[in-house]
mmCIF file of C-alpha atoms in Angstrom:
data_model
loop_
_atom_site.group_PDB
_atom_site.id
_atom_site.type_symbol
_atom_site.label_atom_id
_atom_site.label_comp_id
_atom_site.label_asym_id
_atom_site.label_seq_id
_atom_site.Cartn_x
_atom_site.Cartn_y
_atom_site.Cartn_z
ATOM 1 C CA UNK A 1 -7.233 7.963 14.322
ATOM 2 C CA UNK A 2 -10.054 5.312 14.292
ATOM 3 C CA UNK A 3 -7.544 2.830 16.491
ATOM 4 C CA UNK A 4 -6.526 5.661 18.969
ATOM 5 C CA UNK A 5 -10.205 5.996 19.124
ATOM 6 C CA UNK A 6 -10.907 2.462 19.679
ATOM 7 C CA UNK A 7 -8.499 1.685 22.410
ATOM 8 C CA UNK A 8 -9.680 4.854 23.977
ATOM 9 C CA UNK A 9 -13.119 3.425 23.995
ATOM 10 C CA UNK A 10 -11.452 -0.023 25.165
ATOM 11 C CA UNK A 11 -9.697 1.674 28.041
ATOM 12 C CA UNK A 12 -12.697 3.574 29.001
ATOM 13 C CA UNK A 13 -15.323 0.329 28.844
ATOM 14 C CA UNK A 14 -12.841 -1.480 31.234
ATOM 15 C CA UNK A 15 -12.788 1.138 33.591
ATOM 16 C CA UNK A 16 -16.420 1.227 33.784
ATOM 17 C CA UNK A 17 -16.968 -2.532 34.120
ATOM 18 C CA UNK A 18 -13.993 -2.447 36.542
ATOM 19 C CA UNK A 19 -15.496 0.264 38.420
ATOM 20 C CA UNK A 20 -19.011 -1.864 38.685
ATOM 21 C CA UNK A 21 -17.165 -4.889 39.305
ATOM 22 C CA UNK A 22 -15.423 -3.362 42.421
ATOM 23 C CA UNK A 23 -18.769 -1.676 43.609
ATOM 24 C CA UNK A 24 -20.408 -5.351 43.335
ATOM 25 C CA UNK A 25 -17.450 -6.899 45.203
ATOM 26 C CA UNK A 26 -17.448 -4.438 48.182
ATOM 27 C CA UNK A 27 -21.241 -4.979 48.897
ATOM 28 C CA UNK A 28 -20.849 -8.542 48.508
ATOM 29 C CA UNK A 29 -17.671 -7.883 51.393
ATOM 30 C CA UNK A 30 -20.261 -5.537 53.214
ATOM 31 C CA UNK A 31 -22.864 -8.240 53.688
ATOM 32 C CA UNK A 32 -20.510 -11.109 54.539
ATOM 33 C CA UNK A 33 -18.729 -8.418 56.902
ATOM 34 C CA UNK A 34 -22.403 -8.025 58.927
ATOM 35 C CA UNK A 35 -22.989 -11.842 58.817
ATOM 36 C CA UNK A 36 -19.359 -12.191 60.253
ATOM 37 C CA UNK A 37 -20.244 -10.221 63.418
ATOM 38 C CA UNK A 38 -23.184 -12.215 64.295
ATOM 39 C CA UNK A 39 -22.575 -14.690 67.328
ATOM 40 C CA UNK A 40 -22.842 -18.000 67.012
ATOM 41 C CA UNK A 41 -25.935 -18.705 68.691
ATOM 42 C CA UNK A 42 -27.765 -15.448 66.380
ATOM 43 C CA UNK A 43 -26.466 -18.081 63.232
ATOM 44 C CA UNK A 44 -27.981 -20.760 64.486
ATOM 45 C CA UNK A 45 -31.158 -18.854 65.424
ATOM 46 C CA UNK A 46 -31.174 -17.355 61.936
ATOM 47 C CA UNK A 47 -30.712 -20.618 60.238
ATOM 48 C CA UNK A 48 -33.189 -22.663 62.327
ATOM 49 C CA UNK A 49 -35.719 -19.802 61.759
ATOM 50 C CA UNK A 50 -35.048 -19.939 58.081
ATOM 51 C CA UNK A 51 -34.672 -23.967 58.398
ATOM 52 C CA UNK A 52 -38.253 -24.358 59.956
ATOM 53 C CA UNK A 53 -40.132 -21.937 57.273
ATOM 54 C CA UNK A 54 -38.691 -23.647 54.118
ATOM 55 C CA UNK A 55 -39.307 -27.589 55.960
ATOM 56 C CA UNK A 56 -42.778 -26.759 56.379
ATOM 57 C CA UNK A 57 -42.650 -25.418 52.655
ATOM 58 C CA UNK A 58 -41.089 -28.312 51.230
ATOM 59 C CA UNK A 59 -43.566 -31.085 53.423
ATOM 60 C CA UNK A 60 -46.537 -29.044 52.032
ATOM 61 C CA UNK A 61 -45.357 -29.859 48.400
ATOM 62 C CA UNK A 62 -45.004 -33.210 49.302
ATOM 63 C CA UNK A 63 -40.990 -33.491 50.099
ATOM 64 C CA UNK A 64 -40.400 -35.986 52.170
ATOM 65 C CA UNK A 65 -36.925 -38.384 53.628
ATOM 66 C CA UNK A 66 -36.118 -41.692 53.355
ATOM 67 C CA UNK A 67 -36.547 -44.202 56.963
ATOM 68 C CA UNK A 68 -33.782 -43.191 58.848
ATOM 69 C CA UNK A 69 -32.597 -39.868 57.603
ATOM 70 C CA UNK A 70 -32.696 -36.792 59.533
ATOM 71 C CA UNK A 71 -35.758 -34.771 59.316
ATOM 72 C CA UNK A 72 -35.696 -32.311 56.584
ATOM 73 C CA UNK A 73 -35.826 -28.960 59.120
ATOM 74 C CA UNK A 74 -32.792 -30.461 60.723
ATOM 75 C CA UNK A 75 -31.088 -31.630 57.414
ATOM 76 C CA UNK A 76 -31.615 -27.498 56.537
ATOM 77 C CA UNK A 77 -30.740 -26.012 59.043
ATOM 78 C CA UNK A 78 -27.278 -27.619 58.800
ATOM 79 C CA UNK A 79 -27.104 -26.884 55.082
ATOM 80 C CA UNK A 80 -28.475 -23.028 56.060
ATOM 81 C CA UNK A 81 -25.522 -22.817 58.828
ATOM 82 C CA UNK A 82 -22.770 -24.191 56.308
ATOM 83 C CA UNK A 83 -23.696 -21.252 54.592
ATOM 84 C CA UNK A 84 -23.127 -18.663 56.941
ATOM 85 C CA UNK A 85 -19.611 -19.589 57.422
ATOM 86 C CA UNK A 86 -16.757 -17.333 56.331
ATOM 87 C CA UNK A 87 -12.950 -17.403 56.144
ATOM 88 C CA UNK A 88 -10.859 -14.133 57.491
ATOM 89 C CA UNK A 89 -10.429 -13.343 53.763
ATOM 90 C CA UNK A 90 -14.502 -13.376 53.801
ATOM 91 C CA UNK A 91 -14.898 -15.877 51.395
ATOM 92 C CA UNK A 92 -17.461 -18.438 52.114
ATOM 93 C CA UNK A 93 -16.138 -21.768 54.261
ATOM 94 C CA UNK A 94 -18.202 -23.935 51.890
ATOM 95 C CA UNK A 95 -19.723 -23.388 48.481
ATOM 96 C CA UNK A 96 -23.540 -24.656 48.843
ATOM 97 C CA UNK A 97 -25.587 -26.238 45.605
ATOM 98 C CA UNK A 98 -28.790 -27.453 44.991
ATOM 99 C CA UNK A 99 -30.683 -29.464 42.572
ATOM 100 C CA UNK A 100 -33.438 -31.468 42.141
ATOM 101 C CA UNK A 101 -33.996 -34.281 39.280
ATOM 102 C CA UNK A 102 -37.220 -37.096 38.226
ATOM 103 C CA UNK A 103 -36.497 -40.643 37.181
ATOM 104 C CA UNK A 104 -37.862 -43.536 36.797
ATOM 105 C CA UNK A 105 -36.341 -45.132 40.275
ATOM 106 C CA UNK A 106 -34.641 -43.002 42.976
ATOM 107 C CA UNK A 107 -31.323 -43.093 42.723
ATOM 108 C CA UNK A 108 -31.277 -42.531 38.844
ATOM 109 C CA UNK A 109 -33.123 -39.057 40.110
ATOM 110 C CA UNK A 110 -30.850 -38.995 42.774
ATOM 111 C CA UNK A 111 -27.155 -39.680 40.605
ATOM 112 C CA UNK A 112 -28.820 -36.752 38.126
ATOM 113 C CA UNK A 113 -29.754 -34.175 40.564
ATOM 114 C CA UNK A 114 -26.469 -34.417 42.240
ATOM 115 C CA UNK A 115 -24.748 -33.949 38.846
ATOM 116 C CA UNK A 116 -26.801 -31.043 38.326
ATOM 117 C CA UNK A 117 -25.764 -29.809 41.527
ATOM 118 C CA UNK A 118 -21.886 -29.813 40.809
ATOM 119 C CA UNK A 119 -23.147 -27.882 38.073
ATOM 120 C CA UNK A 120 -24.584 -25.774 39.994
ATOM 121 C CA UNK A 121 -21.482 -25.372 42.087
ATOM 122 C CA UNK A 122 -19.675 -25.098 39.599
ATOM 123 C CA UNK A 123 -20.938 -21.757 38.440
ATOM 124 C CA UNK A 124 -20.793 -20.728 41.874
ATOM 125 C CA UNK A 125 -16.757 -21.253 41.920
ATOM 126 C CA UNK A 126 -16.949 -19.397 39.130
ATOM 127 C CA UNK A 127 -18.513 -16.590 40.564
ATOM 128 C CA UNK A 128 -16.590 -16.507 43.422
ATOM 129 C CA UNK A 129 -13.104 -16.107 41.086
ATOM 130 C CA UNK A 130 -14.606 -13.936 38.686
ATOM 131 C CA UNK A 131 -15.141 -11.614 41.905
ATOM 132 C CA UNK A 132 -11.512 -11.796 43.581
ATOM 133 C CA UNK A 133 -10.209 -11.060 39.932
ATOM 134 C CA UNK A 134 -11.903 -7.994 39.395
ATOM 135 C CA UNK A 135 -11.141 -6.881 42.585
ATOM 136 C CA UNK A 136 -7.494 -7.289 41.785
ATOM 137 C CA UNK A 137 -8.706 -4.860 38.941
ATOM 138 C CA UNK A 138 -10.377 -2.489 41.363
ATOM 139 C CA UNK A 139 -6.564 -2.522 43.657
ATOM 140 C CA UNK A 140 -4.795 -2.377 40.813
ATOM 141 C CA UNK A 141 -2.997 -5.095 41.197
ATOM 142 C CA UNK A 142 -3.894 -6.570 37.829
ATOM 143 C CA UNK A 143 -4.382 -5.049 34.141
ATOM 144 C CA UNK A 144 -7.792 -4.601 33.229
ATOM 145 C CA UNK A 145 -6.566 -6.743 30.185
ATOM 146 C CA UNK A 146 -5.133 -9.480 31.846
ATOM 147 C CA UNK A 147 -8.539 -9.602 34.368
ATOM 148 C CA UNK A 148 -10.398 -9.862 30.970
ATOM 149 C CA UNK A 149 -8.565 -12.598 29.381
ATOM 150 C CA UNK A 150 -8.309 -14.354 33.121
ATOM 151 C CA UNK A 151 -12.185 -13.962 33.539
ATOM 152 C CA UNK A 152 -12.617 -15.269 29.949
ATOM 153 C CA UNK A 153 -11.187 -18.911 30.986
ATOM 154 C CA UNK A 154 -12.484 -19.220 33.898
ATOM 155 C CA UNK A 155 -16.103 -18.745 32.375
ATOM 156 C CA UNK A 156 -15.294 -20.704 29.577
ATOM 157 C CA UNK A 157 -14.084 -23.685 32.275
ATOM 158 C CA UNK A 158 -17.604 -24.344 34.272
ATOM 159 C CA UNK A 159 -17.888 -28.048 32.701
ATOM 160 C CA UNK A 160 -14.291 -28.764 33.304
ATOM 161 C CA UNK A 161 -14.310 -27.103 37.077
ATOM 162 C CA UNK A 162 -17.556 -29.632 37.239
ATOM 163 C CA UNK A 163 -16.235 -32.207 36.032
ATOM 164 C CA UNK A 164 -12.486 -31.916 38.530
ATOM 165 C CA UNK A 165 -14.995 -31.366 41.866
ATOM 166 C CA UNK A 166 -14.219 -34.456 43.961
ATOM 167 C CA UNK A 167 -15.707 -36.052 47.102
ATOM 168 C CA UNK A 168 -19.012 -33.831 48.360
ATOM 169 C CA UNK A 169 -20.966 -33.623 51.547
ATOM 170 C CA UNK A 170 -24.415 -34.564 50.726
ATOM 171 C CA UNK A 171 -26.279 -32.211 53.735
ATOM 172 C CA UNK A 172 -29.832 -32.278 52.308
ATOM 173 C CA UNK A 173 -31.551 -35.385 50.466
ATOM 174 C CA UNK A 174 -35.512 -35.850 49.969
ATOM 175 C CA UNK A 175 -38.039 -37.014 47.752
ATOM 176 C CA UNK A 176 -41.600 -36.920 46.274
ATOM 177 C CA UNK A 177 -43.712 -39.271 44.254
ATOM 178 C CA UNK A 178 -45.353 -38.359 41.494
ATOM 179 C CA UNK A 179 -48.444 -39.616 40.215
ATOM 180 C CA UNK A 180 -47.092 -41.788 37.509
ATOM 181 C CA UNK A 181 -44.599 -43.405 40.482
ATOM 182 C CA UNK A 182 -41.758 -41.360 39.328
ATOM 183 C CA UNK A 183 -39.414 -40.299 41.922
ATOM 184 C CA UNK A 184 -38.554 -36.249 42.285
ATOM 185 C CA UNK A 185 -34.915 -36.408 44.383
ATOM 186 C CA UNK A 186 -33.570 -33.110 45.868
ATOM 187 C CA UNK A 187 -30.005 -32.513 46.927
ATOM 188 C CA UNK A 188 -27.933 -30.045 48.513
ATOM 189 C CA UNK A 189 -24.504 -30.555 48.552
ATOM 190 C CA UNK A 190 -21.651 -28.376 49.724
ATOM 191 C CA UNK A 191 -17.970 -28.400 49.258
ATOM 192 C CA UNK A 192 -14.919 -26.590 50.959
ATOM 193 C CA UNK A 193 -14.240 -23.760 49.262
ATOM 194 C CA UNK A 194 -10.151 -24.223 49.762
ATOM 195 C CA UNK A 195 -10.926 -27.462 48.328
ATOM 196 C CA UNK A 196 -12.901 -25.548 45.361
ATOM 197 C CA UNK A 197 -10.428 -23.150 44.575
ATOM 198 C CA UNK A 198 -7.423 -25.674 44.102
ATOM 199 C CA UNK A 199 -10.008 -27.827 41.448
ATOM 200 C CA UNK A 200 -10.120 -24.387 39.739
ATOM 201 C CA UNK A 201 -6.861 -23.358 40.115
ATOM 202 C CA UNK A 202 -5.306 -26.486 38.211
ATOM 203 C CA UNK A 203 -8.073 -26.471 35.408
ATOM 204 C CA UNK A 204 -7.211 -22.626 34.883
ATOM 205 C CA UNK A 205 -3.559 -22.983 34.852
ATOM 206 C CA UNK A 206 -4.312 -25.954 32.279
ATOM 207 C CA UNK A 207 -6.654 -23.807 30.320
ATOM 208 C CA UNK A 208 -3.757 -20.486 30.336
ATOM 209 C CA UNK A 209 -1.105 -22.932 29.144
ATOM 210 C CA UNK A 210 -3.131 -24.083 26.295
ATOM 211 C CA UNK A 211 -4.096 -20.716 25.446
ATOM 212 C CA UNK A 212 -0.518 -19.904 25.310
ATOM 213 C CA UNK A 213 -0.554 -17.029 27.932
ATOM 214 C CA UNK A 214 1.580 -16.714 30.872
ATOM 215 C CA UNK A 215 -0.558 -15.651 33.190
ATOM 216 C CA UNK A 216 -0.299 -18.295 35.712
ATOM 217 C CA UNK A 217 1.989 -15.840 38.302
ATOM 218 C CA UNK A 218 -1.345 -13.834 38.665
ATOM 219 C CA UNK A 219 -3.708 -16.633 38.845
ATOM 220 C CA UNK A 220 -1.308 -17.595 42.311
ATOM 221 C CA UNK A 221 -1.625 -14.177 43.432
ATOM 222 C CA UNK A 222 -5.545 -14.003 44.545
ATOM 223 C CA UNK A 223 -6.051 -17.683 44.625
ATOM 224 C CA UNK A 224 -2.715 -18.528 46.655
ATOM 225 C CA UNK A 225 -2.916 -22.137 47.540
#
């Protein structure tokens, strides 16, 4: 009796948490839907709005770009426009990071804000899965059991999905001083999400084979590639 009652409990927690999951996913769809039906030129007014508020933000606190670099609004507003790029599927054209690090010399800060950054990323790859799994979930296309175990891996694979991300665009670099003569570096860096998902794909197909399950037929379904 207490097992029956247990796997009814089971049952009923993944239904709730698949239930959630799907009501997440199809706002997240609902937003990139509207963004999707903006013109071009209302991105690029968008972003170079947004661009020329958070420039005058960052020169206020100092930020600043190396001799011959773009200037920082223009430098944002590239990395803001990046981001408002979707696929047909909706997902995003390129996964956008940022970090910023302090070292002794610049491009110590520099090599450990970008790591952070593919950190960063990382967990954004992450989320990005974790949502086209549990909308497999909400189709019914996959077993709430199997989505579990699936988004289990993939969560537990962040350092390793880091770790596989290859060649980045760098689209925003700049820098402060601080008083002792330390420098503050601050990257954004983006990556192509088709590029992102094949990274992931191989380190989650690594991680399901060592885990013994055989679960890689589902992992091709939503990630294709």
């Amino acid at each position: 009796m207490k097992k029956l009652l247990l796997l009814v409990a089971t049952v009923v927690a993944s239904l709730c948490v698949a239930s959630a999951a799907s009501d997440d996913y199809k706002e997240l769809m609902k937003e990139r839907k509207e963004m999707r039906k903006l013109t071009k030129s209302q991105l690029n007014e968008r972003a170079s709005k947004d661009a020329k508020k958070d420039a005058k933000k960052y020169e206020k606190e100092g930020w600043t770009v190396s001799p011959g670099a773009l200037p920082l609004v223009k430098q944002l507003d590239r990395s803001y426009n990046m981001q408002m790029e979707f696929n047909e599927d909706l997902t995003p054209k390129y996964i956008v990071a940022n970090a910023q690090s302090i070292g002794e010399n610049y491009d110590g800060a520099k090599m450990q804000a970008m790591e952070l950054a593919k950190q960063e990323l990382a967990g954004k790859i992450q989320t990005e899965i974790t949502a086209l799994v549990e909308n497999t979930v909400a189709n019914k296309q996959l077993a709430a059991e199997e989505a579990a175990s699936m988004v289990q891996t993939v969560s537990a694979s962040k350092n390793l999905i880091s770790q596989k991300i290859g060649r980045v665009l760098t689209v925003v670099e700049c820098y402060r001083s601080a008083q002792n003569k330390n420098k503050e570096v601050l990257v954004y860096i983006a990556y192509d999400i088709n590029n992102a998902f094949r990274d992931a794909k191989q380190v989650i197909r690594e991680e399901l084979e060592k885990k013994g399950e055989n679960l890689q037929g589902q992992l091709d379904k939503f990630l294709g590639l």
